[in-house]
Structures are given as C-alpha cells and as structure tokens.
mmCIF file of C-alpha atoms and ligand atoms in Angstrom:
data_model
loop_
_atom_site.group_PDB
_atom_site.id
_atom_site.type_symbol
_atom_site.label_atom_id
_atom_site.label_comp_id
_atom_site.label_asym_id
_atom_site.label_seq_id
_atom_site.Cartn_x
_atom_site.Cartn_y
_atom_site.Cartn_z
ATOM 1 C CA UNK A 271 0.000 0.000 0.000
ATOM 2 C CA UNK A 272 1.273 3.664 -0.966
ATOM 3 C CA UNK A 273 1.190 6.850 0.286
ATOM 4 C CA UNK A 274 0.035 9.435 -2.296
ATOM 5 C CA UNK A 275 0.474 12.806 -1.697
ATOM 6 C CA UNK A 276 -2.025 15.465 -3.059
ATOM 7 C CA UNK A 277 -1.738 19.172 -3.768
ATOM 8 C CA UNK A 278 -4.579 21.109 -4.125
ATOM 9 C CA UNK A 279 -6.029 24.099 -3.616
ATOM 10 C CA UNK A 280 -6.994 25.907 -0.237
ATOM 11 C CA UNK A 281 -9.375 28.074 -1.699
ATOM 12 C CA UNK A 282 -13.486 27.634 -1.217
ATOM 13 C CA UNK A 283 -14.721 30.211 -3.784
ATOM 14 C CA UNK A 284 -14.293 27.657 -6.920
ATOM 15 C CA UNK A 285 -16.612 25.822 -8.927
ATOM 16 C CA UNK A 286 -18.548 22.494 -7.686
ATOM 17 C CA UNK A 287 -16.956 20.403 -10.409
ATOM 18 C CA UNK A 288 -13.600 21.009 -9.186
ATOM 19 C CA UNK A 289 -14.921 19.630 -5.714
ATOM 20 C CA UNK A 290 -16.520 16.725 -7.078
ATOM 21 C CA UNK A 291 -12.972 16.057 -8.796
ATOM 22 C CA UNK A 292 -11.444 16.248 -5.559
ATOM 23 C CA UNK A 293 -13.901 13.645 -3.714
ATOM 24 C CA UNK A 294 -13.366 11.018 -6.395
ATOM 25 C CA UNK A 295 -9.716 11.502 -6.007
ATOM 26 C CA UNK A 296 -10.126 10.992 -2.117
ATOM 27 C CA UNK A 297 -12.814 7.974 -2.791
ATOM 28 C CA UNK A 298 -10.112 6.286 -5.243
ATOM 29 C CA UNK A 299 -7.260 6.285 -2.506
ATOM 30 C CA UNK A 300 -9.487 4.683 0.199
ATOM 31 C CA UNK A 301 -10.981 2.232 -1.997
ATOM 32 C CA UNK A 302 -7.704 1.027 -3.076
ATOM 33 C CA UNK A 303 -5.968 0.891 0.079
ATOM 34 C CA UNK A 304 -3.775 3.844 0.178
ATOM 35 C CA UNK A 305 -3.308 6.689 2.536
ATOM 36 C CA UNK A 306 -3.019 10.197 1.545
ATOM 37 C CA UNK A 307 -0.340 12.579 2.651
ATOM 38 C CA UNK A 308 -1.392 16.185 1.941
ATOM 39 C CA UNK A 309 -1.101 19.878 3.195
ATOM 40 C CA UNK A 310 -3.059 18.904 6.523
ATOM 41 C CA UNK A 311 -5.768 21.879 6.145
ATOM 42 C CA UNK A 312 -9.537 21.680 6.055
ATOM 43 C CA UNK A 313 -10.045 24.789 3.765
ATOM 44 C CA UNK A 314 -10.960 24.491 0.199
ATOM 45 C CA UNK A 315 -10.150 21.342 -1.736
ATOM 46 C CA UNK A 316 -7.807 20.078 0.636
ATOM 47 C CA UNK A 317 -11.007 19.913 3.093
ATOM 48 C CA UNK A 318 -13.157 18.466 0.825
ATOM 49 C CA UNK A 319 -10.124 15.658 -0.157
ATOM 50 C CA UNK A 320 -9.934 14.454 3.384
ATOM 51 C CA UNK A 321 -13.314 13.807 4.208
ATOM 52 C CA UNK A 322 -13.688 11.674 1.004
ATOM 53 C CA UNK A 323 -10.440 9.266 2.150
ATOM 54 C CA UNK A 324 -11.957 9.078 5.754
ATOM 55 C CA UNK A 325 -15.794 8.460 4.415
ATOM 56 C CA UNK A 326 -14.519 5.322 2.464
ATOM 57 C CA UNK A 327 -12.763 3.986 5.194
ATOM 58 C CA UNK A 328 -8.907 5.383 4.253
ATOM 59 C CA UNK A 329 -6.184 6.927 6.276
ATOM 60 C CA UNK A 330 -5.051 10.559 6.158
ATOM 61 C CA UNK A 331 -1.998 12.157 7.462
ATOM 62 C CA UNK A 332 -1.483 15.854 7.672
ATOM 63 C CA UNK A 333 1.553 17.798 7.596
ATOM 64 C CA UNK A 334 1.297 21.412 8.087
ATOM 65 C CA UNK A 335 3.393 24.287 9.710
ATOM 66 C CA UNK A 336 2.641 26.070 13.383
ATOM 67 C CA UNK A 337 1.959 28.936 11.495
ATOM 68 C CA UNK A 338 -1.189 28.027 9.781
ATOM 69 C CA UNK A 339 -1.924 25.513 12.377
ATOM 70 C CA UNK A 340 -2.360 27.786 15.452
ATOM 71 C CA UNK A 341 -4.708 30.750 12.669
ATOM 72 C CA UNK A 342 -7.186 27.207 12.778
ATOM 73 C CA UNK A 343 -7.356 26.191 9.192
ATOM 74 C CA UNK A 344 -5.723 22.667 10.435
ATOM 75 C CA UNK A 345 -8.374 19.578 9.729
ATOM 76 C CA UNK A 346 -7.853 18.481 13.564
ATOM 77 C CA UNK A 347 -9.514 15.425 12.503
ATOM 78 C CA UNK A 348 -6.489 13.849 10.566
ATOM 79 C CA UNK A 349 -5.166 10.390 11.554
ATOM 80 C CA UNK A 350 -2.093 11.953 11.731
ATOM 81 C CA UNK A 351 -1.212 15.641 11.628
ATOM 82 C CA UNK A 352 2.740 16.401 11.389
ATOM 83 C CA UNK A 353 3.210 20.110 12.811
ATOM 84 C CA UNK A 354 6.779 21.606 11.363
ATOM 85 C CA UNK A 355 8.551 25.078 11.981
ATOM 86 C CA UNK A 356 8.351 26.003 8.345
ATOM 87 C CA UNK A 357 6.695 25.943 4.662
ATOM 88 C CA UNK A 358 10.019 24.833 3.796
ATOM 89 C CA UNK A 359 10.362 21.938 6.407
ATOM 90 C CA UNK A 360 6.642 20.861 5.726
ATOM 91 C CA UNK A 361 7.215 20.648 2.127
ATOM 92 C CA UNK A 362 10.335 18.375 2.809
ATOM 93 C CA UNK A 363 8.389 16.297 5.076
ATOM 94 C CA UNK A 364 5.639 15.674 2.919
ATOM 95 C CA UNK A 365 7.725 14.827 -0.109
ATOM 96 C CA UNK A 366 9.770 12.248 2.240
ATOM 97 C CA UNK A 367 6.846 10.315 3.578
ATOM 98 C CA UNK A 368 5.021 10.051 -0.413
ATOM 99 C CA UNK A 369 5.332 7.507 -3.132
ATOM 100 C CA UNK A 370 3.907 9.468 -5.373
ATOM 101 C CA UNK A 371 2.887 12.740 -6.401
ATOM 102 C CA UNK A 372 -0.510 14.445 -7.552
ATOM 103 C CA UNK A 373 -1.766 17.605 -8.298
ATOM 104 C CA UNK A 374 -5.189 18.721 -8.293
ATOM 105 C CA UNK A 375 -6.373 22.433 -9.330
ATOM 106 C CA UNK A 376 -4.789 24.998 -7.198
ATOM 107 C CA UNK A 377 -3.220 28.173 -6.611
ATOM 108 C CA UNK A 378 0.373 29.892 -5.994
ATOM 109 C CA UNK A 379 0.948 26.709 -3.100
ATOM 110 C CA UNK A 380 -0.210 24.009 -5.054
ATOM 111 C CA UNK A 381 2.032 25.610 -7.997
ATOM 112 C CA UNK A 382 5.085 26.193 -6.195
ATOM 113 C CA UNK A 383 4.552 22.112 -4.310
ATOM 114 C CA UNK A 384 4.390 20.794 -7.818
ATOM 115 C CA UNK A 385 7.483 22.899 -9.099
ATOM 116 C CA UNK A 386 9.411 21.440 -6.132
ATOM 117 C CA UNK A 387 9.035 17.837 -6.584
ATOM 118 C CA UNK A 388 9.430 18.112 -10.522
ATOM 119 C CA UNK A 389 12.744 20.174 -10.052
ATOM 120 C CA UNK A 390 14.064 17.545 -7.286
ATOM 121 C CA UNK A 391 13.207 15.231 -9.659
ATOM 122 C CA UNK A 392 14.444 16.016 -12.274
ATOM 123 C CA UNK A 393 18.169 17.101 -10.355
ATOM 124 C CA UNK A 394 17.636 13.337 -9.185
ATOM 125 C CA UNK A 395 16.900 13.585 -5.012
ATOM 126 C CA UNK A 396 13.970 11.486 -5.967
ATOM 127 C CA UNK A 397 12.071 9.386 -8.303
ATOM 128 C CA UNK A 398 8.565 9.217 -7.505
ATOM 129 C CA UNK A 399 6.376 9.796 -10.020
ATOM 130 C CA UNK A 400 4.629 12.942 -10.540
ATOM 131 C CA UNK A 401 0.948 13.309 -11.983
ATOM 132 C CA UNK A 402 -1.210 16.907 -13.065
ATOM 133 C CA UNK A 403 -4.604 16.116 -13.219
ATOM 134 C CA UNK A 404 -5.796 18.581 -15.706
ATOM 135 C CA UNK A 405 -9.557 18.704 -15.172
ATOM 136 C CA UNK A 406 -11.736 20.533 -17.727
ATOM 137 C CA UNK A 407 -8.170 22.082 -19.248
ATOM 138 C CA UNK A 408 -7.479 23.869 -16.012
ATOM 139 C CA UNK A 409 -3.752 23.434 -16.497
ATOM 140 C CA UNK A 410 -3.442 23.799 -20.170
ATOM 141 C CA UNK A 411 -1.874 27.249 -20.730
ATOM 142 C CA UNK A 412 0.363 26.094 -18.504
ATOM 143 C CA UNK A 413 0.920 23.388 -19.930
ATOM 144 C CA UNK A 414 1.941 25.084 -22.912
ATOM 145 C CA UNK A 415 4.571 27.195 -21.282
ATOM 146 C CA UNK A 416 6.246 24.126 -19.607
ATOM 147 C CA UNK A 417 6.626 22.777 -23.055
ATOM 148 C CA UNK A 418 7.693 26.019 -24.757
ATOM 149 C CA UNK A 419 10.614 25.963 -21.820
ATOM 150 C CA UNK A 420 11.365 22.659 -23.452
ATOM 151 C CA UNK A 421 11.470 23.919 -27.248
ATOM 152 C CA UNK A 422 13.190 26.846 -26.387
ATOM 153 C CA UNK A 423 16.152 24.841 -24.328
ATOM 154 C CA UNK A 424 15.179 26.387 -20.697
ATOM 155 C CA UNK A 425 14.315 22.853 -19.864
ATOM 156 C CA UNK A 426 16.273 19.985 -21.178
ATOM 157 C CA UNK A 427 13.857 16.940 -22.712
ATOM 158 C CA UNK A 428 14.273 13.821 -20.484
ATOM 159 C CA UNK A 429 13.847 10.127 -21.969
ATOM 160 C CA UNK A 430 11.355 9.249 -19.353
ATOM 161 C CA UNK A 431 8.923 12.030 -18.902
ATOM 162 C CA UNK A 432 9.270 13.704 -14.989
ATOM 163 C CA UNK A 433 5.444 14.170 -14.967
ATOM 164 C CA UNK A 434 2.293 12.892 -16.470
ATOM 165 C CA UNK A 435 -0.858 14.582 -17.144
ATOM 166 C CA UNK A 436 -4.055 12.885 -16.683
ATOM 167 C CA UNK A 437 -7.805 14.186 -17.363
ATOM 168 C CA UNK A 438 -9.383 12.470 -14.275
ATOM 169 C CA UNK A 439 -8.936 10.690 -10.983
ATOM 170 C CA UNK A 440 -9.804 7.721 -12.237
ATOM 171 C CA UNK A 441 -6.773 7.314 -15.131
ATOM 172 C CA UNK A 442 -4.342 6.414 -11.533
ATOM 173 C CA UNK A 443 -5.917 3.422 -11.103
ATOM 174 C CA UNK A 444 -3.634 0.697 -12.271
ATOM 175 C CA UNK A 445 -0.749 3.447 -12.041
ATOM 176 C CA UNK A 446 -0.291 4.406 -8.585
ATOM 177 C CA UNK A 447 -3.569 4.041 -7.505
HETATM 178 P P1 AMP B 74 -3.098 27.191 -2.838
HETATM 179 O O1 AMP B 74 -2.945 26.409 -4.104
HETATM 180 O O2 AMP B 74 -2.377 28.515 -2.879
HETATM 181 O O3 AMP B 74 -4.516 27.324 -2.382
HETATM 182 O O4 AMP B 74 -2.323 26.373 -1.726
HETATM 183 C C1 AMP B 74 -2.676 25.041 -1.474
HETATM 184 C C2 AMP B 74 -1.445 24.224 -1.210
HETATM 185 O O5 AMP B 74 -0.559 24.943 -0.360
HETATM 186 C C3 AMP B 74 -1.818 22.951 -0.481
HETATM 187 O O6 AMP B 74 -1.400 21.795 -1.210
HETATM 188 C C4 AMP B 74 -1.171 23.096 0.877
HETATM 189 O O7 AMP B 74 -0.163 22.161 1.096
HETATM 190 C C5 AMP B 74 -0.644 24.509 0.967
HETATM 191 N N1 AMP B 74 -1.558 25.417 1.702
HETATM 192 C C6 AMP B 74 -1.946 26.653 1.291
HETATM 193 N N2 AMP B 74 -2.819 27.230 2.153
HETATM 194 C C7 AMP B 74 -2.989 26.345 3.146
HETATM 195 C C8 AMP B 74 -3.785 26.344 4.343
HETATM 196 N N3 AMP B 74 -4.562 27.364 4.674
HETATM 197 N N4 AMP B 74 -3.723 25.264 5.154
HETATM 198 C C9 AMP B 74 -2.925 24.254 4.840
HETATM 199 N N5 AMP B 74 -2.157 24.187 3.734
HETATM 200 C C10 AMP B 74 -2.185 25.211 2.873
#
C-alpha cells in the first residue's frame, strides 16, 4: 500500500466540479488501500479531499506548519497531523513520507509544491512519479509554457517524462492508484 500525496487548492470560492474532482480523487485512494499525505488543512479542496479518504474507510496524514496551524485552518480530525517550523520543512516532510505525487487544481501553493518535486526530480533527489490532473483544461496554458521551456532549451527533454498529465482521478488506477 502507498502513500500518495495530493496538492490542491486551499481556496473555497471555486466551482462544484472542481470539488466533485477532488472527492473522487479521495474515494479512489481509500478504496484502493492507500493513505493520503497532503497539506493537513480543512479549507478548500484540501477539506473536501480528506473527508472523502476518511468516508470510504482510508487513512489521512497531515503535515502542516505552526503557522497556519495555530490561525485554525488545520483539519484536527487527521489520523495523523505532522506540525513543522516552516513551509520549507513541511514541504520536505511531505515529499519524504510520499510515493507518489498528484496535483489537483490549485493556486500559488499548489504551484510552487508541484514545481518542487518536478525540479528535485528532475536534479535526481527522488524518483517518484509525478501526476497533473488537468480537469476541464485547467492546467493547459500552462501546460503550454512548460513545453515552450522545453522547445526553447530552458528545460532539457528527459527520456522518461518527470510528470504525467491525466484528465481524471480515475486514469491512476492501475498506475499508482
Ligand atoms: P493554494 O494552491 O495557494 O490554495 O495552496 C494550497 C497548497 O498549499 C496545499 O497543497 C497546501 O499544502 C498549501 N496550503 C496553502 N494554504 C494552506 C492552508 N490554509 N492550510 C494548509 N495548507 C495550505
């Protein structure tokens, strides 16, 4: 059994479907076994991801700094909730204790998680692998700027791809789900 870590967004003011995404992603990890590692808040998607592991039966384990743990957007109701000094420490932590990685829609943290464990990747600290789920396009201009930093040699092509994208939830299963 795995632990998959999920990025997503902290924000509430976003469109149902990108909720619904989130809940199938949750359902998919407890139904096949795994736990979830993620930011450790109950805000926004990450709220919404949690309570979908824990209502099929699956584990969750939080990791989130003092900082935003003591303003009270912590989900206290995580199986395991790993308190660190700093963003930076958190982020280490969570990328340590993960098989693999996935990112859901999201903002500047879900943005700069992703960037993090694609550039340790691809310097080699780790070889997990990485998945975007772009739902309805969300990610697609950006998509297209990661791959003009390829064509125009800011990013150097790798023989095994350091991320994959996916449209839904569902395409992990039989990957790392
Ligand atoms: P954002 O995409 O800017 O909404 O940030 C979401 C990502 O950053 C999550 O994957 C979290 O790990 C982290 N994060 C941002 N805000 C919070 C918060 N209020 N509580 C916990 N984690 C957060």
């Amino acid at each position: 059994m795995a632990k998959i870590c999920v990025f997503c967004a902290s924000s509430s003011r976003i469109s149902e479907s990108y909720f619904q995404v989130t809940r199938e992603m949750g359902a998919a990890i407890a139904e096949q076994g795994h736990t979830l590692v993620w930011g450790g808040g109950r805000v926004g998607l990450m709220g919404a991801l949690a309570i979908a592991v824990q209502e099929k039966g699956g584990r969750v384990i939080g990791v989130i700094p003092e900082k935003l743990r003591i303003r009270e957007v912590a989900y206290t109701r995580s199986d395991e909730l790993i308190v660190t000094d700093t963003m930076a420490e958190r982020k280490t932590r969570m990328i340590d204790e993960s098989d693999a990685f996935v990112t859901l829609a999201g903002g500047y943290g879900t943005l700069d998680e992703m960037l993090e464990v694609l550039t340790l990747r691809q310097l080699g600290y780790h070889d997990k692998p990485i998945y975007l789920v772009n739902t309805d396009g969300f990610y697609d201009s950006l998509l297209g700027f990661l791959h003009q930093l390829e064509h125009t040699g800011f990013v150097r092509e790798t023989p095994v791809p350091l991320y994959e994208v996916v449209n839904h939830p569902h395409e992990l299963i039989g990957r790392i789900l």
